Tab-separated table of C-alpha atoms in Angstrom:
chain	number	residue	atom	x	y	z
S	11	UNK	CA	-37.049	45.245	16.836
S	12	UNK	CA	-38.852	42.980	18.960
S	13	UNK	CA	-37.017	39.236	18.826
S	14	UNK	CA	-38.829	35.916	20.151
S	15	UNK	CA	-36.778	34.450	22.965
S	16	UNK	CA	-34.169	32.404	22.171
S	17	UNK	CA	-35.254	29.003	23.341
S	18	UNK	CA	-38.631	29.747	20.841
S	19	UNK	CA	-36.578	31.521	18.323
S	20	UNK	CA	-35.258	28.431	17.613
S	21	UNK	CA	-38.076	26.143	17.144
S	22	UNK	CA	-39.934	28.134	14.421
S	23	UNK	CA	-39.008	27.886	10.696
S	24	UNK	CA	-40.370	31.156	8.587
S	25	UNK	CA	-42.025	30.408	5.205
S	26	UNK	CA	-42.527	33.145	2.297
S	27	UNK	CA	-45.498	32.162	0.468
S	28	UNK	CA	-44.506	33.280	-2.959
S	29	UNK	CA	-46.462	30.312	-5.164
S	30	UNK	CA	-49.482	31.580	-6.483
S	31	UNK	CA	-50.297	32.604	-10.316
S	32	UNK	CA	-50.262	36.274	-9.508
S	33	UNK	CA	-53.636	36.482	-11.445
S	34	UNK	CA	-54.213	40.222	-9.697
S	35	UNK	CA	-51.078	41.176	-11.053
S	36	UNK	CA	-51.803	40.091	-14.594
S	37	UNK	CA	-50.206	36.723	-13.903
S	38	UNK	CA	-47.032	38.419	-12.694
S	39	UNK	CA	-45.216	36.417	-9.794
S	40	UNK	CA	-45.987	38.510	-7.029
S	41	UNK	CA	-43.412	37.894	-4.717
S	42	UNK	CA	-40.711	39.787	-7.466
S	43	UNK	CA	-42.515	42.689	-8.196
S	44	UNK	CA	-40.635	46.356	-7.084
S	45	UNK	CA	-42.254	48.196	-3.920
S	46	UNK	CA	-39.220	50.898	-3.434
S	47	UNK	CA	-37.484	49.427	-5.492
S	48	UNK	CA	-36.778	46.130	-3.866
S	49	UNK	CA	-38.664	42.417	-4.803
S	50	UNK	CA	-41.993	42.088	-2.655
S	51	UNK	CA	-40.565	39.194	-1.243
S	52	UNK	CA	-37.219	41.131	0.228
S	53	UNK	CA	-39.747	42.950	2.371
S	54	UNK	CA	-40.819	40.194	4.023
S	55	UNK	CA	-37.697	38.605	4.332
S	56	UNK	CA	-36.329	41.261	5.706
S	57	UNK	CA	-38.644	41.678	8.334
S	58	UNK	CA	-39.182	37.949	9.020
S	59	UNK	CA	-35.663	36.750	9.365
S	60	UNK	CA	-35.076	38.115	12.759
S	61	UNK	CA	-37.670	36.574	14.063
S	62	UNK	CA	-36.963	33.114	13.376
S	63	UNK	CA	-34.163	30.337	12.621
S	64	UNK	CA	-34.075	29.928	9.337
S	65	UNK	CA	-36.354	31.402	6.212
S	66	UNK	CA	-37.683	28.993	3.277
S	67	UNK	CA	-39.540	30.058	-0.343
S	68	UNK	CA	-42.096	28.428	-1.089
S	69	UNK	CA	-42.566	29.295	-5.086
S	70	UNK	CA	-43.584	27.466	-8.136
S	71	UNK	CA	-42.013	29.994	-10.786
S	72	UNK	CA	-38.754	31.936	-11.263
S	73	UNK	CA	-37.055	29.473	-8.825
S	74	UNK	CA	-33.700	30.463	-9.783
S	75	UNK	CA	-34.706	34.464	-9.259
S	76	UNK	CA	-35.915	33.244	-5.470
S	77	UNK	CA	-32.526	31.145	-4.981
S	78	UNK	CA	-30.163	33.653	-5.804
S	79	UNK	CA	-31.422	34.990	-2.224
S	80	UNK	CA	-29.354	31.660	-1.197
S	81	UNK	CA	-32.228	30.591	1.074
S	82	UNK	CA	-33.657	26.662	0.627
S	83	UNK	CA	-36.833	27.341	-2.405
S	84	UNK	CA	-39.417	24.436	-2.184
S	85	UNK	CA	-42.111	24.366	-4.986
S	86	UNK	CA	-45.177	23.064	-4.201
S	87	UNK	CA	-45.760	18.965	-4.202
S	88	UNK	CA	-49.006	19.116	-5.786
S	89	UNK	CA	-50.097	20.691	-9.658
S	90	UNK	CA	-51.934	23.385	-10.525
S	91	UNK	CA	-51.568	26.183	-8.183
S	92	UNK	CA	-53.501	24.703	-5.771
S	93	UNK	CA	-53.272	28.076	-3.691
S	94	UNK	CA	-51.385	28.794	-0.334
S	95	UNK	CA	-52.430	25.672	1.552
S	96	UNK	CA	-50.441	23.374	-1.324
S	97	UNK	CA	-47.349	25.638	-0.171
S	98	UNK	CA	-47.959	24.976	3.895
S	99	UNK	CA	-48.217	21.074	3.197
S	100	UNK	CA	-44.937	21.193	1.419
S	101	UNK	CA	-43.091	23.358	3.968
S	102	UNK	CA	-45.088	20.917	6.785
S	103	UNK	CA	-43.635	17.916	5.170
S	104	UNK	CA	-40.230	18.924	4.608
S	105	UNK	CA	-38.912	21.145	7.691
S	106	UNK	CA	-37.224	20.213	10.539
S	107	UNK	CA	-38.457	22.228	13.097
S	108	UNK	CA	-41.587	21.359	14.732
S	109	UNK	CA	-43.505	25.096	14.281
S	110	UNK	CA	-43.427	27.061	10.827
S	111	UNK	CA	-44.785	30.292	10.465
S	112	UNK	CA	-46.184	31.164	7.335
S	113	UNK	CA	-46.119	35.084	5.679
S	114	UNK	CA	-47.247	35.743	2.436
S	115	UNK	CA	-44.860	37.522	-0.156
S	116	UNK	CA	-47.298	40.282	-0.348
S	117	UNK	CA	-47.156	41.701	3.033
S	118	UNK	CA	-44.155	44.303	2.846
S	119	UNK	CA	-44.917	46.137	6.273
S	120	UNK	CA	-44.716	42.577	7.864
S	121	UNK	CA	-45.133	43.643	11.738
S	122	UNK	CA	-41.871	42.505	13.712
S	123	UNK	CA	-43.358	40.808	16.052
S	124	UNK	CA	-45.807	38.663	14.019
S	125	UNK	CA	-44.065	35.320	15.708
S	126	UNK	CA	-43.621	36.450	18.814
S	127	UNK	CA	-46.949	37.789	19.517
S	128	UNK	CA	-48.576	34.389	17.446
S	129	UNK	CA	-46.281	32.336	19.947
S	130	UNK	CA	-47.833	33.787	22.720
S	131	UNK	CA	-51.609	32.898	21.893
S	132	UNK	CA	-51.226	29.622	20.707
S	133	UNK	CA	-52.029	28.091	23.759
S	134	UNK	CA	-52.430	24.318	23.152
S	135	UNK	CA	-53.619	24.730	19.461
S	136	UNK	CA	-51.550	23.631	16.206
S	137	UNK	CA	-52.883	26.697	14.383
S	138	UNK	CA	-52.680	30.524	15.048
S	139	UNK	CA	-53.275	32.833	12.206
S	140	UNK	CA	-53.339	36.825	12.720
S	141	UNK	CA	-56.203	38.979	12.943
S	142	UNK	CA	-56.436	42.480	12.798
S	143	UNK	CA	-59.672	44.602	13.814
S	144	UNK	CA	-60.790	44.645	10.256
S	145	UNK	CA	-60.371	41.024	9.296
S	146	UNK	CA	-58.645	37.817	9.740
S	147	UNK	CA	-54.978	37.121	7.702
S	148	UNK	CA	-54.899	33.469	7.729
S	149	UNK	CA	-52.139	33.276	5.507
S	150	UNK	CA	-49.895	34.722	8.236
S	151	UNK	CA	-49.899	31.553	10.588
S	152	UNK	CA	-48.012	29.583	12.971
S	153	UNK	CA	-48.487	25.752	12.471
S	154	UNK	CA	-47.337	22.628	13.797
S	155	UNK	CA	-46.124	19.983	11.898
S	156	UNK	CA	-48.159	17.332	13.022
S	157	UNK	CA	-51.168	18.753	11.175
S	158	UNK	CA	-49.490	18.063	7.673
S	159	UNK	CA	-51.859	14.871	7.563
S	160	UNK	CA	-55.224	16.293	7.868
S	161	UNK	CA	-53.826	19.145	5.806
S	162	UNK	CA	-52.843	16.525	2.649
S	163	UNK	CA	-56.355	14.640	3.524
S	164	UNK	CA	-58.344	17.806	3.149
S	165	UNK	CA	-56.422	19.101	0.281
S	166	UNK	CA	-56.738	15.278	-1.305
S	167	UNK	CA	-60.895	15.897	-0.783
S	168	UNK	CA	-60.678	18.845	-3.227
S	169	UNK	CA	-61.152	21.326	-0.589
S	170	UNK	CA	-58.958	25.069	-0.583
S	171	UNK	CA	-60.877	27.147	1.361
S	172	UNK	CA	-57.379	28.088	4.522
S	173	UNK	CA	-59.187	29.432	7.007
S	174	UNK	CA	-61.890	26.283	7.091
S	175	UNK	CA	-59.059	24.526	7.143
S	176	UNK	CA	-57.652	26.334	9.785
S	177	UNK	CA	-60.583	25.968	11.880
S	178	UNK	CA	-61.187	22.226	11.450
S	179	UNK	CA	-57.434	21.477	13.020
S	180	UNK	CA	-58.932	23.512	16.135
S	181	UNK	CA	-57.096	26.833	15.525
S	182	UNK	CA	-58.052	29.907	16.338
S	183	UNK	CA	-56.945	34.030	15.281
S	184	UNK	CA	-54.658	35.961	17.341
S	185	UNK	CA	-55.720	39.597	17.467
S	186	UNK	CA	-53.003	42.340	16.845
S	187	UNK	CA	-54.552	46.142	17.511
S	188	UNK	CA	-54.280	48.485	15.308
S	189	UNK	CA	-51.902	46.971	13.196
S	190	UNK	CA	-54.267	46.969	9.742
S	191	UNK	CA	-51.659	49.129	8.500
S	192	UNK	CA	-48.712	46.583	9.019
S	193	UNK	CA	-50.902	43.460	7.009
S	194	UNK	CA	-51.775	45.476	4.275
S	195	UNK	CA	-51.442	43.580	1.221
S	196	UNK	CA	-50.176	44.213	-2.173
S	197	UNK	CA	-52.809	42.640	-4.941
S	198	UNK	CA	-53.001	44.589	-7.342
S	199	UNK	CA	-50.316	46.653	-9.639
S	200	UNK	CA	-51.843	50.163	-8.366
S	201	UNK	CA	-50.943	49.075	-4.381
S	202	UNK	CA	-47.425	49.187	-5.551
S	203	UNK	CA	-47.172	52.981	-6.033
């Protein structure tokens, strides 16, 4: 399994994005349903955790399912479901480390070196998000802290759309080859068969 160096390794918080309504899965929170028979969200964790310091949860339901995993669950600070940008301004605002990649709960096949190869291209931006040759995954991003302030303004304005967002704090996508197979998501109850 490819591992991020350690200096990096140890600068990059992991974030499972588990705090959506799960209105694809007939309002079912996603990040607990079974894929061979294990939680969504074990996937991810599974394949995350190496690749980081520490993992958090962001979710908004079942938080005493997600903390029997005894990692630190944060809900999200505003109402409503706000979608997956109201979970990367909470993580943003309460972490310690200065980078957080983001995954969402959804992505069992995870690739193992998602932070390592986002690390990499980030260059001088405070936003990375994977691409594959399909289509961007912008909910699988590497983020600086310092753009939790733009991120609260922009959410404050009413706006939701991530990868606008994304593109306004001058990120850009990081391109991993043939690796649609490894982002594939799980929406809807038939992907979990």
């Amino acid at each position: 399994m490819n591992r991020i160096s350690a200096p990096e390794r140890e600068t990059v918080t992991g974030v499972i994005l588990a705090g959506g309504r799960g209105s694809r899965m007939g309002g079912k929170d996603k990040g607990l349903m079974l894929w061979q028979n294990q939680p969504l969200y074990q996937h991810v964790l599974q394949r995350l955790q190496p690749q980081v310091t520490t993992v958090w949860i962001n979710a908004n339901r079942n938080i005493e399912v997600y903390q029997q995993s005894g990692l630190p669950v944060i809900s999200d600070t505003l109402t409503d479901f706000p979608g997956p940008l109201a979970g990367m301004l909470t993580a943003l605002q309460q972490v310690e480390t200065e980078w957080v990649v983001f995954t969402s709960c959804d992505t069992p096949l995870l690739p193992d070196n998602l932070v390592q190869n986002l690390w990499q291209h980030k260059g001088k931006a405070s936003a990375v998000w994977a691409r594959t040759e399909e289509r961007d995954h912008p909910t699988l991003a590497l983020l600086h802290r310092r753009i939790a302030g733009s991120l609260q303004r922009y959410l404050a304005g009413g706006d939701r759309k991530l990868m606008l967002f994304l593109q306004q704090a001058g990120g850009h996508s990081v391109l991993f080859e043939r690796a649609e197979a490894a982002f594939r998501n799980v929406n809807y109850p038939e992907d979990l068969i």
